[in-house]
Coordinates of C-alpha atoms in Angstrom, one line a residue:
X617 CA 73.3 126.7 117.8
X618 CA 76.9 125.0 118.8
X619 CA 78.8 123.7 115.9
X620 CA 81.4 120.8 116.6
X621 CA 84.5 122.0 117.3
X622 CA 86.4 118.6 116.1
X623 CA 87.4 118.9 112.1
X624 CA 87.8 115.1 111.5
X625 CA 89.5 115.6 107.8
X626 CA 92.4 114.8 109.2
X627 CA 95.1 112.0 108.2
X628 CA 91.9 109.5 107.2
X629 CA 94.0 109.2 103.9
X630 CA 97.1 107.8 105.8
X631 CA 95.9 105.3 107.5
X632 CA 95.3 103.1 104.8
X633 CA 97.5 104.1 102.1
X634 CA 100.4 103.4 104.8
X635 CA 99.6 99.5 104.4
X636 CA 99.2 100.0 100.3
X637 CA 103.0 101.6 99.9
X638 CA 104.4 98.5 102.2
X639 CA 102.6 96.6 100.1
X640 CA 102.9 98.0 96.5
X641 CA 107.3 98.5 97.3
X642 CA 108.4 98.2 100.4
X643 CA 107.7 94.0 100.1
X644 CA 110.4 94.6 97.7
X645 CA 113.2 96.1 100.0
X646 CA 115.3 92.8 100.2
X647 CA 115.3 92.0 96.5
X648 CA 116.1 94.9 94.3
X649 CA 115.4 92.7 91.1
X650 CA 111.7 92.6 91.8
X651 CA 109.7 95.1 89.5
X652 CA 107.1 97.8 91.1
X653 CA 103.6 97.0 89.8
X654 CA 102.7 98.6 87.1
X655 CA 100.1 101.3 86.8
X656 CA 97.2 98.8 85.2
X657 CA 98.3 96.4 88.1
X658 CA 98.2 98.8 91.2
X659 CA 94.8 100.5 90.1
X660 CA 93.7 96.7 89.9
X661 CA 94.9 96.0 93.2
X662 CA 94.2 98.2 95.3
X663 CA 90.9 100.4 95.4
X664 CA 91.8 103.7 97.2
X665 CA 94.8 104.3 94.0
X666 CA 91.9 103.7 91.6
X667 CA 89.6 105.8 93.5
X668 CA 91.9 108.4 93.2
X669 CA 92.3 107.9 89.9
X670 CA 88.3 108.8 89.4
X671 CA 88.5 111.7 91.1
X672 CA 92.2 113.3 90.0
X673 CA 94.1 111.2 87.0
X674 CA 96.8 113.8 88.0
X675 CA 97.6 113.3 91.4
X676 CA 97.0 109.6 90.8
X677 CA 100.1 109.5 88.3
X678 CA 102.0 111.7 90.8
X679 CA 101.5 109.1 93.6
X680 CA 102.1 106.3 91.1
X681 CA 105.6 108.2 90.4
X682 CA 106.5 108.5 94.1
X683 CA 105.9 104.8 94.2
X684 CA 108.3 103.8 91.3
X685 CA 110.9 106.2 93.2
X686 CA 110.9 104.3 96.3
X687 CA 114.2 104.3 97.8
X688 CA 115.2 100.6 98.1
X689 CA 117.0 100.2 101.6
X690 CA 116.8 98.5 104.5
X691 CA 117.3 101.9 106.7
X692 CA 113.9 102.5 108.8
X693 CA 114.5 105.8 109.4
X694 CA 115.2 106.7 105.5
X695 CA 112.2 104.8 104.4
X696 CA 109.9 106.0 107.1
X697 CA 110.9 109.4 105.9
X698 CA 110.5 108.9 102.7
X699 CA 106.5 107.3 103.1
X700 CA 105.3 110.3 105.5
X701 CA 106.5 112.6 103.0
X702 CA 104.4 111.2 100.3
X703 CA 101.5 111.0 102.7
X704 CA 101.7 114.5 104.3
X705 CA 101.2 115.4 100.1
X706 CA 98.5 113.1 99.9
X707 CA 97.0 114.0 102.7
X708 CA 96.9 117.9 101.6
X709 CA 95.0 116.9 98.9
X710 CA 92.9 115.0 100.3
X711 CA 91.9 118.0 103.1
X712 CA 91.3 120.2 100.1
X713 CA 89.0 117.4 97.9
X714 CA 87.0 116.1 101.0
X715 CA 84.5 118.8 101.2
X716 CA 83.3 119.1 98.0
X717 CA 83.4 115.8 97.1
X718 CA 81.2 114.8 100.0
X719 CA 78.5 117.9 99.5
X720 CA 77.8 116.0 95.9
X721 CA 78.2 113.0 96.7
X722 CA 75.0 110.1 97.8
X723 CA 74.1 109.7 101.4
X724 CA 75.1 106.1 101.4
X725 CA 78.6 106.9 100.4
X726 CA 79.1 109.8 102.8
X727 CA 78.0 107.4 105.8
X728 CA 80.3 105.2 104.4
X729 CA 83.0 107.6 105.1
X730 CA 82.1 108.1 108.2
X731 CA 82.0 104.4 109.2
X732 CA 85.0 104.1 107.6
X733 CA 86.8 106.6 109.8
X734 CA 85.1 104.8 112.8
X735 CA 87.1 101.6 111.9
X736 CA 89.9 103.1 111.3
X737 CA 90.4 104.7 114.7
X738 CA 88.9 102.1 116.8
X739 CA 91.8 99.7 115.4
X740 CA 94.2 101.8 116.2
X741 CA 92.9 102.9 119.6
X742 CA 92.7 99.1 120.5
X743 CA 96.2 98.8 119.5
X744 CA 97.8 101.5 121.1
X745 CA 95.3 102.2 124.0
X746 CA 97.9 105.0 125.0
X747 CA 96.4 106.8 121.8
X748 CA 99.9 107.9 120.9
X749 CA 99.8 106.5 117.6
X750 CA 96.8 107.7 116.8
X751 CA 97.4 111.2 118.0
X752 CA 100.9 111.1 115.5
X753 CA 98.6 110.1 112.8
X754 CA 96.5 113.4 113.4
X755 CA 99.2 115.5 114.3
X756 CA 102.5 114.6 113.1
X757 CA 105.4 115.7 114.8
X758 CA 103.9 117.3 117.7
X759 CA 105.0 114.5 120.0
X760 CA 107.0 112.8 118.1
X761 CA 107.2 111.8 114.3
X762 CA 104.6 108.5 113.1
X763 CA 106.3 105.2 112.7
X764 CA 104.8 104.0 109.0
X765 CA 106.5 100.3 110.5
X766 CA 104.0 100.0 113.6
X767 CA 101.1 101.8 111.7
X768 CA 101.7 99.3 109.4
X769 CA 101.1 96.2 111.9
X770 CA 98.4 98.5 113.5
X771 CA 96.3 98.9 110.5
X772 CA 96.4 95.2 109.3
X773 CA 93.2 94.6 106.7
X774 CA 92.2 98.2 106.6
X775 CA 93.7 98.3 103.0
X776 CA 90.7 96.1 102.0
X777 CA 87.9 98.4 103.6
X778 CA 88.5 101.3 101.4
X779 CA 85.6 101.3 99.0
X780 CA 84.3 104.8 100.8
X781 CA 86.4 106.9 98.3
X782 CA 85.2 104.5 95.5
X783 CA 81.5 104.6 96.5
X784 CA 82.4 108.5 96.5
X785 CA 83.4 109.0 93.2
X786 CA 81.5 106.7 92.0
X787 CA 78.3 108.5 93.2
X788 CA 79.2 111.8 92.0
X789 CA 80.1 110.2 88.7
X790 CA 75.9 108.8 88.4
X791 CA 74.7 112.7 89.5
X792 CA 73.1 111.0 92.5
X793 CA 70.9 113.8 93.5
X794 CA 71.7 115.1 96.9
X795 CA 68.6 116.3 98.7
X796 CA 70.1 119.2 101.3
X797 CA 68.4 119.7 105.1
X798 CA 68.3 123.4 106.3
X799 CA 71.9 124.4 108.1
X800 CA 69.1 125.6 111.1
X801 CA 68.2 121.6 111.6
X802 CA 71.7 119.9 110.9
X803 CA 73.4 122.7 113.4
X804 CA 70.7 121.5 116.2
X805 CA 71.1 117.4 116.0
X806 CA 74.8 118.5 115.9
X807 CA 74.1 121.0 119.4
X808 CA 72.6 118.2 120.9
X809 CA 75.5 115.6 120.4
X810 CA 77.7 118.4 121.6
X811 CA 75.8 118.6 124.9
X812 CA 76.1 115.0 125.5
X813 CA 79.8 114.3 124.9
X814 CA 80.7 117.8 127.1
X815 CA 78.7 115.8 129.6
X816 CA 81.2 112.8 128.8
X817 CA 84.4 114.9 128.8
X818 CA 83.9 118.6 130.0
X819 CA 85.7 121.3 129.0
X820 CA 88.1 119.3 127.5
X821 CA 85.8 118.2 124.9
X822 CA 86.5 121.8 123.1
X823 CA 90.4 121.5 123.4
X824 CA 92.3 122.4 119.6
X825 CA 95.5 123.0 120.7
X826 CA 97.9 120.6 119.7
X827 CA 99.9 121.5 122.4
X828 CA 97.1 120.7 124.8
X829 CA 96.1 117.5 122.8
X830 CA 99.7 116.0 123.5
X831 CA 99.0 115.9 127.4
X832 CA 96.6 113.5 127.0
X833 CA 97.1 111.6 123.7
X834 CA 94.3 109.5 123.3
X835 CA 91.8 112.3 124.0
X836 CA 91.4 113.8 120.3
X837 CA 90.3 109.8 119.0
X838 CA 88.4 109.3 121.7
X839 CA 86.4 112.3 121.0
X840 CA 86.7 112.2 117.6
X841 CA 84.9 108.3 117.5
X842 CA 82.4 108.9 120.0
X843 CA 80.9 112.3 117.8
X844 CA 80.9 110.1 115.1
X845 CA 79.6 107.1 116.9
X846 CA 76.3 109.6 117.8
X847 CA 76.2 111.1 114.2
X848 CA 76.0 107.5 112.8
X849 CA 73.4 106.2 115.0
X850 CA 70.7 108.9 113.8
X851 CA 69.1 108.9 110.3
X852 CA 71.1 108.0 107.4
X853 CA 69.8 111.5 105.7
X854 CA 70.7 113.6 108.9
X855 CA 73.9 111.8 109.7
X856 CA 74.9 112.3 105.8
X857 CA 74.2 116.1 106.5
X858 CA 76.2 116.3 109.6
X859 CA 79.3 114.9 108.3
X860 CA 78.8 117.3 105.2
X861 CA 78.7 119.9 107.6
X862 CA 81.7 119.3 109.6
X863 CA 83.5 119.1 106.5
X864 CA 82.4 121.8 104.8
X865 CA 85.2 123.8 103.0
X866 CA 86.4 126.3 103.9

């Protein structure tokens, strides 16, 4: 059976957390004498930090670090720096945690992820219909480096949608039992999806490359939300089993 070709743990991180650090420090550029948050205040405040928190206390305290160490300046190009550092970590971690944490993790919150990552790329598709943004948020400096400033006016409101990672840790935190389908079945509803969307874009559909990608900018979104788009329109057990599936570990 074909297995997707299109590893969507990519960079799903970044594209909220961007809108958190703007609005955690970076609202604080012009007035030095303003005070970070503290730690009780940001995991309040914002839901993906406490999420984290739930699932690594560690690398929550890094990130909470990196915040207090914000360089205050008005220079773009040193703060825009500065945020896709932190985020390239973050985002390590996260490619490393997503696997696991979806294989024991309910079938509601899984979907959740998924519709999640839906929202996230459809917004920025819409407002960047070249897909150049999007394609930067994937794959960072291939094409050029991402601008945290624009993502940030891109992404408007996605900071509030991120109660996936909560309704993750939150499951595997009750045991919710995780009922598993044969790989024989999951690997055929993914087959079939396949078929469709090489119907939709070819050959092309199977392109990794980076390289390749960066012809044609919006392609690895487009692709990316349309497989997702199919997985989420079958049965909330199946299409909890695909997405498991795609992000297996490795």
């Amino acid at each position: 059976m074909g297995s997707s070709a299109i590893n969507i743990k990519k960079f799903v991180i970044a594209i909220i957390v961007m809108v958190v650090f703007f609005a955690v420090g970076y609202g604080y550029a012009k007035d030095k004498e303003n005070i970070i948050p503290t730690r009780e205040k940001v995991l309040k405040m914002y839901p993906m930090f406490e999420a984290i928190n739930k699932i690594d206390p560690e690398k929550f305290e890094s990130l909470y670090k990196e915040i207090k160490s914000m360089p205050y300046t008005e220079n773009k190009e040193i703060q825009n720096e500065f945020i896709l550092k932190v985020l390239s970590s973050l985002n390590v971690w996260f490619d490393s945690k997503i696997g696991s944490l979806l294989n024991s993790a309910s079938d509601e919150a899984v979907n959740k992820y998924g519709r999640h990552f839906i929202n996230s790329f459809s917004i920025l598709l819409k407002n960047d219909p070249t897909g150049v943004q999007c394609f930067n948020t994937v794959y960072p400096g291939v094409i050029g480096d991402l601008d945290a400033f624009k993502l940030k006016d891109d992404i408007k409101g996605i900071e509030k949608k991120t109660n996936y990672l909560n309704s993750i840790a939150d499951s595997i935190a009750r045991g919710d039992k995780v009922n598993r389908l044969p790989a024989e079945q999951v690997e055929e509803a993914l087959s079939i999806i396949n078929d469709k969307l090489i119907g939709k874009y070819g050959e092309d559909y199977y392109i990794e490359d980076p390289k390749e990608l960066a012809k044609q900018p919006s392609l690895v979104c487009r692709k990316t939300l349309d497989l997702l788009r199919e997985v989420l329109a079958l049965d909330p057990h199946l299409s909890a089993e695909i997405l498991r599936y795609i992000n297996a570990p490795e």
